């Protein structure tokens, strides 16, 4: 579908093996709700010369970590370490799950030098997808096409834990037909916060309502971000407000994989099939 | 204030705040100003990052030797003729202040802005014991008129707008010309000053807070923008400084370093308009100053934070940058937090001071967006410490049973990849069937807390892992 990625910088970075063996950690949300993001990530990685594998996986443990359940967090982190430590890199299409592994795994095992070292090594080779492409592989452009104005929301963990801000914007700038329109307060939280969105729904709602207003105000037809959690929150609010804005993970656009309907929207076929009363599984 | 915390009612407090359009409008009107001014000030100082690092080091060093520096400070104060009183808790601090007031037969005390006196509930206590406290900081004066607590640590009346304040002044200052113009901020300030002038002259005791206590010299430092602090501490016969143990820094140089961070982070100023240093009582030949100089140093749970996972919180210099940048604070304001310290710093500090049983909501009511930590001049890892509180709550089963069971159910599967994959496949297929033909669910059993406010996207139907395995094998 889309043209392959040009990777002019990749060869000039001596630290990167050619054809690195990359484990794709899709994240539990992508695994269950929007596999398209996983395929888009795999395509971007393969186009950049990586050998992509998908080891067995569940969740990085972030929900438990942020709920104060250290024991479960450690168990899940150990599982991740065991299943992923054999790869050259671990790549995650999410700043918050990437941040969990990169910024928080090592501190989980502060009492066990051996495990702490293993967690530290895993953390060192774990990257969020877009920053891996740009900062590690040296990708400077993609040759995808996407017609129209888009606006980009900076998800909090990616921005503040991993320093991801310009990388997605730089790559989006090379997508043909795409124009980036910045929203007001792009770097302000969307109000998701994992379980916060349900535990403090009323406050979360106020925050995402403001975010939705800022998104709509750009007039952009499409909202992009790098984290499915935030995307579900913003898409859910935009949909509830009846806004026409389409919502996608940034990887889908960078990979040119935009055949799947936007998040929270039905495909025209599915809709007509449903109204026709077909028994067929729309998936 | 201080009084009874309403931290347990955080959710109800927040609901009420959200429904109060006057309040949310007021909060929105000032929000950007704080953010822009700080950003500009920080931008204009290339060494700001280096300063943050050195500020952090100064405080870490001091906290590691806090007992020594407090002793050194006390010694210096005594040398300069002042008195130091250590108060273990709020009740002791209140009693010390009342005792000093009684000894000099004080009828009224003027007060500069001090969060520590708010923390111990000093005003109500003095009043109940026949001593009238008069707040002289404009914001504090306004909320005192209204019988409210501060809603912000540097701008106590930030939840109010000009019209509300005008209304209060007209209601209370009945002796003034009803035709006077009170539409400008400056006219409000002038009126308050006029009213306060008599209090300044009549007060027997002046109470101020302290931004720093300098061990090297026995000096206390306050920063203000109105100059009321100076009049509060110079005119009355007795000056009482209210501080807490972590306010001490080793040297004058250390204080000046941190001062450079403070105003920029707080209001975006390079320096506050007034930075006032006071050392001991009036010496022979001094043109002014109090006859007696007392410092009340409050612990109230802080020493228990030393050496533990909450010690870093004691680096806080009360600049309020964290709440000024907090998306949750922006929506609900300070009163909803239910005790005097709101926003991210309150979410960490309040459970330390009044107990996590009482204040358990506060560290949970955060999205962990991390913006607070990114602007905190003392680099306090606020989200990390809120998470520590959540761990304490989890260990002690203080969090709601529904949340625990939900988490337990999810964890059971997450720890068993095969079962998880199977469960996810079935569940997602089911959800996709349920949402067939729709893009989003408007309501979803079990997820009503989500769908009450927003739609939920219908999953694609097949899990990524299943689809990947199929695609790569086939
Ligand atoms: S926690 Fe940091 S940002 Fe918040 S008031 Fe204290 S010093 Fe300022």
XYZ file of C-alpha atoms and ligand atoms in Angstrom:
765
model
C 0.000 0.000 0.000
C 2.325 2.729 1.202
C 5.819 3.206 -0.098
C 8.681 1.942 2.020
C 10.362 4.163 4.548
C 13.558 5.891 3.640
C 16.129 5.451 6.361
C 19.040 7.658 5.398
C 20.271 8.056 8.949
C 20.175 4.396 9.848
C 23.458 3.412 8.259
C 25.306 6.315 9.820
C 24.550 5.128 13.346
C 27.197 2.613 14.224
C 25.481 1.415 17.381
C 22.535 -0.045 15.499
C 22.951 -3.540 14.141
C 21.644 -3.986 10.662
C 18.422 -5.949 10.672
C 17.985 -5.840 14.429
C 15.688 -8.424 15.932
C 12.863 -6.395 17.391
C 10.195 -7.638 19.753
C 6.976 -5.740 19.235
C 5.085 -5.268 22.467
C 1.690 -4.214 21.178
C 0.311 -3.370 24.665
C -2.843 -4.903 26.060
C -5.072 -2.150 24.703
C -3.790 -2.481 21.149
C -3.921 -6.258 21.415
C -7.553 -6.268 22.416
C -9.088 -3.176 20.918
C -7.173 -2.013 17.893
C -4.821 -4.550 16.311
C -4.381 -2.240 13.326
C -1.927 -0.215 15.403
C 0.177 -3.337 15.954
C 0.295 -4.044 12.239
C 1.120 -0.429 11.461
C 3.961 -0.538 13.976
C 5.254 -3.797 12.487
C 5.163 -2.324 9.020
C 7.067 0.784 10.033
C 9.679 -1.345 11.754
C 10.043 -3.771 8.882
C 10.263 -0.957 6.367
C 13.111 0.403 8.448
C 14.931 -2.901 8.212
C 13.954 -4.618 11.450
C 13.062 -8.260 11.871
C 9.840 -8.046 13.859
C 8.602 -10.727 16.194
C 5.612 -10.745 18.503
C 6.449 -12.720 21.650
C 3.594 -13.911 23.850
C 2.440 -10.943 25.875
C -0.218 -9.574 28.165
C 0.314 -6.298 29.956
C 3.319 -4.318 31.169
C 1.739 -3.987 34.611
C 1.048 -0.289 34.555
C -2.542 -0.517 35.837
C -1.326 -2.470 38.858
C 1.646 -0.146 39.342
C -0.518 2.953 39.375
C -3.019 1.281 41.677
C -0.334 0.665 44.257
C -0.235 -3.105 43.740
C 3.509 -3.715 43.757
C 3.317 -7.516 43.939
C 1.275 -7.849 40.757
C 3.411 -5.218 39.053
C 6.562 -7.149 39.853
C 5.059 -10.422 38.681
C 4.059 -8.892 35.358
C 7.380 -7.118 34.967
C 9.209 -10.394 35.569
C 7.064 -12.057 32.944
C 7.885 -9.257 30.485
C 11.589 -9.446 31.259
C 11.702 -13.202 30.756
C 9.787 -13.080 27.488
C 11.450 -10.019 25.965
C 15.036 -9.831 27.196
C 16.407 -11.999 24.405
C 15.742 -9.429 21.681
C 17.927 -6.602 20.398
C 15.163 -4.095 20.997
C 11.692 -3.954 22.451
C 9.437 -1.496 20.678
C 6.094 -0.283 22.004
C 3.512 1.834 20.154
C 2.733 3.669 23.393
C 4.627 6.265 25.385
C 3.008 5.263 28.622
C 3.718 1.514 28.398
C 7.153 2.292 26.975
C 7.701 4.673 29.866
C 6.556 2.006 32.303
C 9.301 -0.354 31.152
C 11.957 2.275 30.558
C 11.451 4.544 33.531
C 9.846 2.342 36.162
C 10.903 -1.304 35.776
C 14.376 -0.766 37.248
C 13.016 0.862 40.410
C 10.684 -2.109 40.981
C 13.607 -4.351 41.781
C 15.719 -1.982 43.797
C 15.982 -4.674 46.492
C 17.369 -7.336 44.157
C 20.570 -6.381 42.295
C 20.301 -9.286 39.893
C 16.743 -8.533 38.838
C 17.434 -4.813 38.889
C 20.245 -5.347 36.419
C 18.018 -7.428 34.149
C 15.276 -4.811 34.368
C 17.839 -2.106 33.647
C 19.093 -3.919 30.552
C 15.533 -4.396 29.296
C 14.764 -0.751 29.972
C 17.829 0.358 28.046
C 16.729 -1.402 24.880
C 13.031 -0.600 25.113
C 11.705 2.283 23.026
C 8.481 3.919 22.093
C 7.800 3.289 18.419
C 8.213 6.738 16.860
C 11.234 7.694 18.928
C 12.805 4.328 18.076
C 12.370 5.028 14.383
C 13.804 8.532 14.569
C 16.261 8.513 17.467
C 17.633 4.990 17.172
C 17.194 4.031 13.546
C 17.626 7.548 12.217
C 14.497 7.498 10.101
C 13.864 11.016 8.834
C 10.925 10.547 6.541
C 8.139 8.241 5.527
C 6.580 8.040 2.116
C 3.005 7.610 3.202
C 0.139 9.724 1.901
C -2.679 11.171 3.948
C -4.919 13.884 2.631
C -5.993 16.640 4.974
C -5.360 18.580 8.153
C -4.374 16.699 11.265
C -3.700 17.816 14.799
C -1.411 15.976 17.193
C -1.888 15.460 20.934
C 1.203 14.869 23.057
C 0.466 12.050 25.447
C 1.865 12.773 28.872
C 4.222 9.870 29.531
C 5.699 9.970 26.063
C 6.261 13.689 26.369
C 7.521 13.951 29.926
C 9.067 10.560 30.632
C 10.514 9.881 27.216
C 10.942 13.336 25.686
C 8.821 12.646 22.625
C 7.644 15.852 21.057
C 9.292 16.695 17.770
C 9.855 13.172 16.529
C 6.258 12.416 15.465
C 5.821 15.934 14.111
C 8.965 15.604 12.008
C 7.799 12.340 10.478
C 4.256 13.602 9.966
C 5.769 16.540 8.122
C 6.985 14.111 5.484
C 3.593 12.506 4.888
C 2.369 13.651 1.531
C -0.854 15.650 1.549
C -0.837 16.013 5.310
C -0.889 19.399 7.018
C -0.261 19.623 10.748
C -2.376 22.180 12.601
C -1.341 22.623 16.228
C -4.094 22.773 18.818
C -4.031 24.931 21.916
C -2.414 23.098 24.843
C -1.391 20.057 22.823
C 0.915 19.109 25.694
C -1.795 19.208 28.357
C -3.241 15.956 29.674
C -6.430 14.631 28.030
C -7.785 13.471 31.394
C -7.394 9.746 30.766
C -4.921 8.695 33.440
C -5.840 4.997 33.264
C -8.181 4.124 36.091
C -8.495 7.851 36.869
C -10.921 8.110 33.957
C -13.377 5.840 35.742
C -12.514 6.506 39.378
C -12.846 10.257 38.991
C -15.034 10.269 35.904
C -16.534 13.672 36.518
C -13.160 15.438 36.722
C -11.781 13.403 33.850
C -14.809 14.436 31.812
C -14.133 18.119 32.417
C -10.537 17.747 31.308
C -11.341 15.799 28.157
C -14.160 18.194 27.330
C -11.632 21.012 27.205
C -9.314 18.882 25.147
C -12.105 18.071 22.701
C -12.873 21.773 22.387
C -9.248 22.528 21.580
C -9.178 19.748 19.011
C -12.370 20.901 17.321
C -11.140 24.466 17.265
C -8.266 23.594 14.952
C -10.724 22.577 12.281
C -8.503 19.571 11.586
C -10.340 16.552 10.239
C -8.102 14.109 12.079
C -6.656 13.807 15.570
C -3.505 11.773 16.071
C -1.624 10.669 19.163
C 0.766 7.955 20.164
C -1.177 6.250 22.950
C -4.329 4.218 22.532
C -5.561 4.963 26.066
C -5.613 8.701 25.424
C -7.014 8.114 21.946
C -9.950 6.079 23.293
C -10.671 8.820 25.785
C -10.548 11.649 23.260
C -12.344 9.678 20.549
C -15.034 8.741 23.047
C -15.577 12.346 24.025
C -15.500 13.653 20.462
C -18.004 11.001 19.463
C -20.253 11.834 22.420
C -20.159 15.483 21.355
C -21.099 14.505 17.842
C -17.858 15.923 16.461
C -16.861 14.771 13.011
C -13.152 14.577 13.893
C -11.596 11.235 13.018
C -9.163 9.733 15.487
C -6.185 7.525 14.742
C -2.919 6.357 16.217
C -0.019 8.218 14.634
C 1.506 4.916 13.465
C -1.484 4.212 11.240
C -0.907 7.410 9.297
C 2.889 7.068 9.201
C 2.517 3.506 7.898
C -0.157 4.507 5.422
C -2.502 1.960 6.994
C -5.672 3.978 7.135
C -8.069 1.493 5.603
C -9.394 0.515 9.013
C -12.151 2.929 10.065
C -11.032 5.599 12.551
C -11.229 4.803 16.274
C -14.853 4.661 17.353
C -16.247 4.849 13.820
C -17.885 2.008 11.955
C -16.851 1.175 8.432
C -19.516 1.994 5.882
C -19.738 -1.710 4.955
C -20.200 -2.800 8.553
C -22.912 -0.272 9.029
C -24.822 -1.369 5.958
C -24.313 -5.032 6.810
C -25.709 -4.430 10.259
C -28.742 -2.622 8.983
C -29.303 -5.418 6.484
C -29.526 -7.773 9.439
C -26.731 -10.010 8.259
C -25.600 -12.722 10.655
C -22.065 -12.384 9.408
C -19.364 -11.371 11.841
C -18.436 -7.836 10.848
C -14.899 -8.288 12.126
C -9.035 27.040 58.907
C -7.292 23.826 59.494
C -10.412 22.795 61.398
C -11.963 19.569 60.242
C -10.619 18.355 56.941
C -13.177 17.408 54.288
C -10.662 15.364 52.343
C -12.860 12.281 52.687
C -15.560 14.098 50.754
C -13.207 14.913 47.919
C -15.540 13.554 45.252
C -18.534 15.466 46.515
C -16.391 18.579 46.960
C -15.163 18.245 43.383
C -18.697 17.759 42.080
C -19.826 20.876 43.832
C -16.894 22.831 42.445
C -17.549 21.612 38.920
C -21.195 22.629 39.181
C -20.213 26.112 40.357
C -19.819 27.967 37.090
C -18.796 31.165 38.832
C -15.877 29.303 40.397
C -14.828 27.413 37.281
C -15.034 30.641 35.291
C -12.821 32.439 37.806
C -10.298 29.613 37.787
C -10.175 29.579 34.042
C -9.660 33.312 33.859
C -6.408 33.260 35.829
C -4.982 29.922 34.804
C -3.136 30.886 31.656
C -1.629 33.947 33.238
C 0.276 31.923 35.832
C 1.494 29.498 33.199
C 2.597 32.106 30.679
C 4.356 34.295 33.200
C 6.315 31.406 34.645
C 7.258 30.149 31.198
C 8.514 33.573 30.206
C 10.549 34.033 33.360
C 12.092 30.583 33.107
C 12.859 31.102 29.463
C 14.634 34.348 30.225
C 17.027 32.650 32.633
C 19.295 30.214 30.817
C 20.672 28.786 34.049
C 17.233 27.944 35.411
C 17.813 24.200 35.064
C 21.152 24.444 36.814
C 19.532 26.495 39.555
C 16.874 23.829 40.049
C 19.567 21.259 40.482
C 21.443 23.343 43.001
C 18.243 24.241 44.857
C 17.490 20.574 45.158
C 20.989 19.850 46.427
C 20.801 22.604 49.020
C 17.566 21.224 50.387
C 18.704 17.608 50.265
C 21.831 18.495 52.148
C 19.873 20.466 54.732
C 17.326 17.701 55.229
C 20.112 15.175 55.724
C 21.424 17.285 58.609
C 18.216 18.950 59.667
C 18.748 18.578 63.396
C 22.134 20.269 63.190
C 20.884 23.171 61.124
C 17.862 23.706 63.346
C 20.141 23.772 66.375
C 22.494 26.186 64.678
C 19.566 28.374 63.699
C 18.165 28.364 67.209
C 21.542 29.290 68.657
C 21.847 32.286 66.351
C 18.337 33.504 67.080
C 19.036 33.360 70.794
C 22.331 35.181 70.282
C 20.503 37.999 68.552
C 18.038 38.252 71.413
C 15.143 36.266 69.979
C 13.288 33.180 71.196
C 12.731 29.882 69.417
C 9.810 27.623 70.301
C 9.586 24.131 68.854
C 6.004 22.892 68.481
C 5.415 19.178 67.997
C 1.907 19.654 66.705
C -0.772 22.180 65.877
C -2.114 22.399 69.416
C 1.308 23.202 70.822
C 1.923 25.842 68.189
C -1.400 27.527 68.921
C -0.796 27.453 72.651
C 2.656 28.995 72.277
C 1.263 31.855 70.208
C -1.596 32.513 72.611
C 0.766 32.457 75.531
C 2.983 35.106 73.951
C -0.073 37.225 73.138
C -1.377 36.938 76.685
C 1.949 37.838 78.249
C 1.963 41.147 76.432
C -1.765 41.667 76.921
C -2.418 41.663 73.191
C -5.940 42.423 72.006
C -5.319 42.369 68.290
C -2.666 40.774 66.158
C -1.928 41.604 62.568
C -0.915 38.769 60.309
C 1.114 38.492 57.167
C 0.425 35.556 54.894
C 1.373 32.291 56.553
C 0.284 28.821 55.509
C 1.599 27.396 58.756
C -0.844 29.461 60.782
C -3.535 28.169 58.441
C -2.299 24.643 59.012
C -2.605 24.932 62.776
C -5.864 26.885 62.656
C -4.416 29.797 64.558
C -7.013 32.450 63.730
C -9.992 30.567 65.087
C -8.066 29.666 68.208
C -6.920 33.205 68.953
C -10.384 34.535 68.328
C -11.933 31.965 70.661
C -9.482 33.152 73.288
C -10.209 36.826 72.982
C -7.399 37.900 70.662
C -8.522 39.317 67.333
C -6.409 38.317 64.345
C -6.427 40.629 61.343
C -5.105 39.313 58.057
C -3.173 41.996 56.175
C -2.359 40.240 52.920
C -5.098 41.346 50.526
C -6.063 37.814 49.522
C -6.029 36.572 53.105
C -7.978 39.640 54.209
C -10.667 38.899 51.641
C -11.090 35.276 52.617
C -11.086 36.231 56.277
C -14.021 38.556 55.553
C -15.780 35.670 53.861
C -14.936 33.131 56.528
C -13.233 30.947 53.960
C -10.006 29.010 53.761
C -7.353 29.834 51.177
C -7.872 27.963 47.925
C -4.296 28.370 46.751
C -1.003 28.561 48.620
C 0.211 31.855 47.167
C -3.032 33.392 45.928
C -5.506 32.539 48.670
C -8.469 34.259 47.020
C -7.754 33.111 43.492
C -11.183 31.464 43.369
C -12.883 34.859 43.559
C -13.290 37.600 40.992
C -13.295 41.380 41.358
C -17.063 41.678 41.521
C -17.340 39.202 44.358
C -14.669 41.064 46.288
C -16.356 44.389 45.645
C -19.552 42.875 47.039
C -17.733 41.737 50.173
C -16.119 45.112 50.734
C -19.438 46.939 50.363
C -21.065 44.454 52.726
C -18.408 44.813 55.443
C -16.982 48.328 55.059
C -20.287 50.036 55.759
C -18.618 53.099 57.233
C -17.265 54.103 53.815
C -18.935 56.216 51.145
C -21.394 53.960 49.272
C -20.751 55.951 46.092
C -17.048 55.076 45.996
C -15.630 53.387 42.934
C -14.467 49.806 43.514
C -14.269 48.551 39.985
C -10.483 48.510 39.740
C -8.105 46.111 41.380
C -6.092 49.065 42.633
C -9.104 50.675 44.268
C -9.813 47.421 46.087
C -6.231 47.343 47.317
C -6.377 50.979 48.399
C -9.566 50.405 50.307
C -8.177 47.355 52.087
C -5.035 49.288 52.948
C -7.059 52.140 54.340
C -9.064 49.810 56.521
C -5.987 47.917 57.602
C -3.977 51.013 58.515
C -5.670 51.289 61.887
C -5.105 47.622 62.573
C -1.400 47.956 61.853
C -1.123 50.764 64.365
C -3.340 49.151 66.983
C -1.845 45.661 66.897
C 0.246 44.512 69.831
C 1.620 41.482 68.046
C 2.464 40.874 64.411
C 2.590 37.342 63.048
C 4.272 36.461 59.768
C 5.230 33.286 58.026
C 8.693 32.488 56.759
C 9.974 31.390 53.402
C 13.378 30.625 54.856
C 15.100 30.386 58.191
C 18.805 30.978 57.750
C 20.942 28.940 60.144
C 24.089 30.973 59.548
C 22.575 34.228 60.769
C 19.359 33.336 62.634
C 17.413 35.343 60.071
C 13.890 34.678 58.833
C 12.938 35.703 55.324
C 9.557 36.485 53.826
C 8.632 37.460 50.301
C 5.520 39.494 49.558
C 4.228 41.745 46.839
C 2.211 44.131 48.968
C 4.561 45.233 51.708
C 2.030 44.254 54.320
C 4.497 41.807 55.800
C 6.909 44.616 56.660
C 4.285 46.646 58.463
C 3.092 43.515 60.255
C 6.490 42.772 61.673
C 7.846 46.246 62.282
C 4.998 48.162 63.889
C 3.793 45.929 66.741
C 5.839 45.424 69.883
C 6.109 41.716 69.339
C 6.890 39.814 66.177
C 6.106 36.102 65.971
C 7.390 34.132 63.006
C 5.507 30.946 62.192
C 7.563 28.396 60.290
C 7.964 24.661 59.899
C 11.102 22.634 60.394
C 11.940 22.240 56.713
C 12.174 25.975 56.126
C 15.717 26.131 57.420
C 18.637 26.553 54.988
C 22.297 26.715 55.956
C 23.408 30.095 54.604
C 22.291 33.432 53.243
C 23.789 32.404 49.928
C 21.592 29.275 49.890
C 18.504 31.356 50.534
C 19.388 33.728 47.691
C 19.850 30.810 45.308
C 16.433 29.415 46.118
C 14.858 32.885 46.015
C 15.821 33.049 42.360
C 13.720 29.934 41.767
C 10.837 30.924 43.989
C 9.420 34.068 42.413
C 9.985 32.859 38.876
C 8.153 29.619 39.573
C 5.386 31.279 41.551
C 4.394 34.451 39.741
C 6.945 34.718 36.968
C 8.625 37.660 38.667
C 12.399 37.786 38.892
C 12.015 38.732 42.507
C 8.985 39.419 44.633
C 8.436 43.111 45.284
C 9.468 42.784 48.922
C 12.018 40.346 50.262
C 12.306 41.016 53.971
C 15.003 39.713 56.262
C 14.464 39.861 59.998
C 17.044 39.022 62.593
C 16.123 39.268 66.257
C 14.374 42.136 68.020
C 15.225 45.818 67.690
C 18.770 46.576 68.785
C 19.733 49.754 70.598
C 19.968 52.439 67.958
C 17.730 50.632 65.430
C 15.152 53.048 64.019
C 12.386 50.470 64.236
C 11.588 46.825 64.854
C 9.836 44.797 67.519
C 10.846 44.621 71.143
C 10.340 40.880 71.187
C 11.115 38.424 68.424
C 9.767 34.865 68.585
C 9.997 32.002 66.139
C 7.555 29.104 66.392
C 8.866 26.098 64.484
C 6.245 23.485 63.733
C 6.840 19.801 63.185
C 3.287 18.386 62.930
C 4.320 15.143 61.259
C 7.208 16.413 59.170
C 10.051 14.810 61.089
C 8.366 11.451 60.499
C 8.830 12.065 56.764
C 12.595 12.299 57.141
C 14.500 9.292 55.911
C 11.393 7.802 54.289
C 9.902 7.751 50.830
C 8.232 11.125 51.380
C 11.311 13.053 52.472
C 11.678 14.757 49.086
C 8.383 16.527 49.724
C 10.134 18.524 52.427
C 12.096 20.305 49.701
C 8.894 22.139 48.762
C 9.230 25.923 48.779
C 5.473 26.542 48.371
C 5.728 28.252 45.000
C 2.443 26.719 43.758
C 3.772 26.003 40.275
C 2.516 22.416 40.611
C -1.100 23.435 41.169
C -0.852 26.227 38.613
C -0.067 23.566 36.017
C -2.344 20.799 37.276
C -5.245 19.801 35.013
C -7.186 18.496 38.013
C -6.670 21.653 40.094
C -7.698 23.703 37.062
C -11.089 22.028 37.026
C -11.925 21.945 40.720
C -9.881 24.651 42.474
C -8.301 24.374 45.879
C -11.206 24.017 48.298
C -12.240 20.654 46.875
C -9.049 19.114 48.211
C -10.546 19.500 51.635
C -7.574 20.770 53.593
C -5.263 23.708 53.275
C -2.734 22.241 50.837
C -4.312 21.652 47.426
C -3.080 20.368 44.101
C -0.166 17.997 43.598
C 1.847 19.209 46.580
C -1.210 18.744 48.760
C -1.828 15.300 47.321
C 1.526 14.246 48.726
C 1.788 16.412 51.821
C -1.743 16.203 53.195
C -1.697 12.420 53.745
C 1.654 12.842 55.490
C 0.246 15.427 57.864
C -3.308 14.260 58.548
C -3.036 10.599 57.595
C -3.793 8.669 54.450
C -6.960 7.251 55.993
C -8.283 10.764 56.002
C -6.750 12.039 52.779
C -6.694 8.867 50.680
C -8.501 10.408 47.727
C -5.919 13.081 47.137
C -3.029 10.982 45.791
C -5.540 9.020 43.715
C -7.120 12.015 42.061
C -4.274 12.480 39.621
C -3.813 11.436 36.015
C -0.053 11.170 36.599
C 0.429 13.509 33.690
C 3.677 14.620 35.299
C 3.336 18.292 34.484
C 3.698 19.196 38.165
C 7.041 17.487 38.456
C 8.212 19.050 35.223
C 7.675 22.570 36.577
C 8.561 21.993 40.230
C 11.608 24.157 40.949
C 12.768 21.702 43.584
C 12.362 18.722 41.256
C 10.078 16.911 43.643
C 8.904 13.639 42.087
C 5.265 14.326 42.909
C 3.613 11.554 40.850
C 6.031 8.991 42.211
C 5.166 9.963 45.764
C 1.441 9.923 45.045
C 2.023 6.397 43.797
C 3.762 5.563 47.072
C 0.623 6.679 48.872
C -1.447 4.451 46.634
C 0.857 1.573 47.601
C 0.297 2.271 51.264
C -3.434 2.326 50.692
C -3.319 -0.886 48.716
C -1.283 -2.632 51.417
C -3.765 -1.556 54.027
C -6.823 -2.320 51.913
C -7.919 1.289 52.095
C -8.889 1.516 48.456
C -12.423 0.569 47.414
C -13.216 -3.156 47.203
C -14.581 -2.832 43.667
C -11.279 -1.432 42.479
C -9.337 -4.173 44.257
C -11.475 -6.944 42.816
C -11.416 -5.470 39.341
C -7.676 -5.260 39.521
C -7.401 -8.773 40.948
C -9.546 -10.218 38.178
C -7.493 -8.500 35.526
C -4.219 -9.486 37.193
C -5.241 -13.148 37.298
C -5.395 -13.209 33.507
C -2.490 -10.865 32.902
C -0.244 -13.248 34.808
C -1.366 -16.190 32.655
C -0.577 -15.341 29.037
C -2.353 -18.350 27.530
C -5.539 -17.847 29.463
C -5.257 -14.141 28.817
C -4.972 -14.621 25.077
C -7.958 -16.938 25.093
C -10.023 -14.697 27.347
C -9.166 -11.627 25.303
C -10.101 -13.380 22.073
C -13.481 -14.411 23.382
C -14.202 -11.111 25.078
C -13.211 -9.005 22.082
C -15.196 -11.128 19.727
C -18.153 -10.750 22.044
C -17.742 -7.015 22.259
C -17.381 -6.675 18.529
C -20.570 -8.688 18.063
C -22.340 -6.559 20.595
C -21.204 -3.431 18.816
C -21.816 -4.769 15.360
C -22.447 -2.038 12.859
C -21.617 0.647 15.383
C -18.341 2.429 15.826
C -18.845 3.143 19.499
C -20.877 2.045 22.439
C -23.042 4.736 23.990
C -23.401 2.576 27.046
C -21.782 -0.638 28.104
C -22.619 -2.831 31.068
C -19.690 -2.831 33.478
C -18.170 0.239 31.891
C -20.844 2.726 32.816
C -18.331 4.862 34.724
C -16.709 5.422 31.334
C -19.784 5.599 29.128
C -21.541 8.017 31.433
C -19.315 10.706 29.948
C -17.933 9.360 26.700
C -18.461 6.688 24.092
C -16.353 3.560 24.024
C -14.872 2.430 20.726
C -16.019 -1.003 19.565
C -12.973 -3.290 19.357
C -11.931 -4.515 15.953
C -12.919 -8.016 17.023
C -9.829 -10.168 16.667
C -6.875 -9.700 19.010
C -3.601 -8.502 17.598
C -1.766 -11.597 18.763
C -4.290 -13.958 17.162
C -4.378 -11.988 13.934
C -0.600 -11.732 13.800
C -0.162 -15.452 14.346
C -2.653 -16.155 11.584
C -1.145 -13.626 9.187
C 2.430 -14.765 9.730
C 1.679 -18.477 9.563
C -0.698 -18.301 6.663
S 5.802 20.854 45.159
Fe 7.254 21.994 43.882
S 5.963 23.127 42.471
Fe 4.629 22.477 44.150
S 4.656 24.171 45.582
Fe 6.256 22.779 46.229
S 8.112 23.534 45.242
Fe 6.405 24.501 44.201
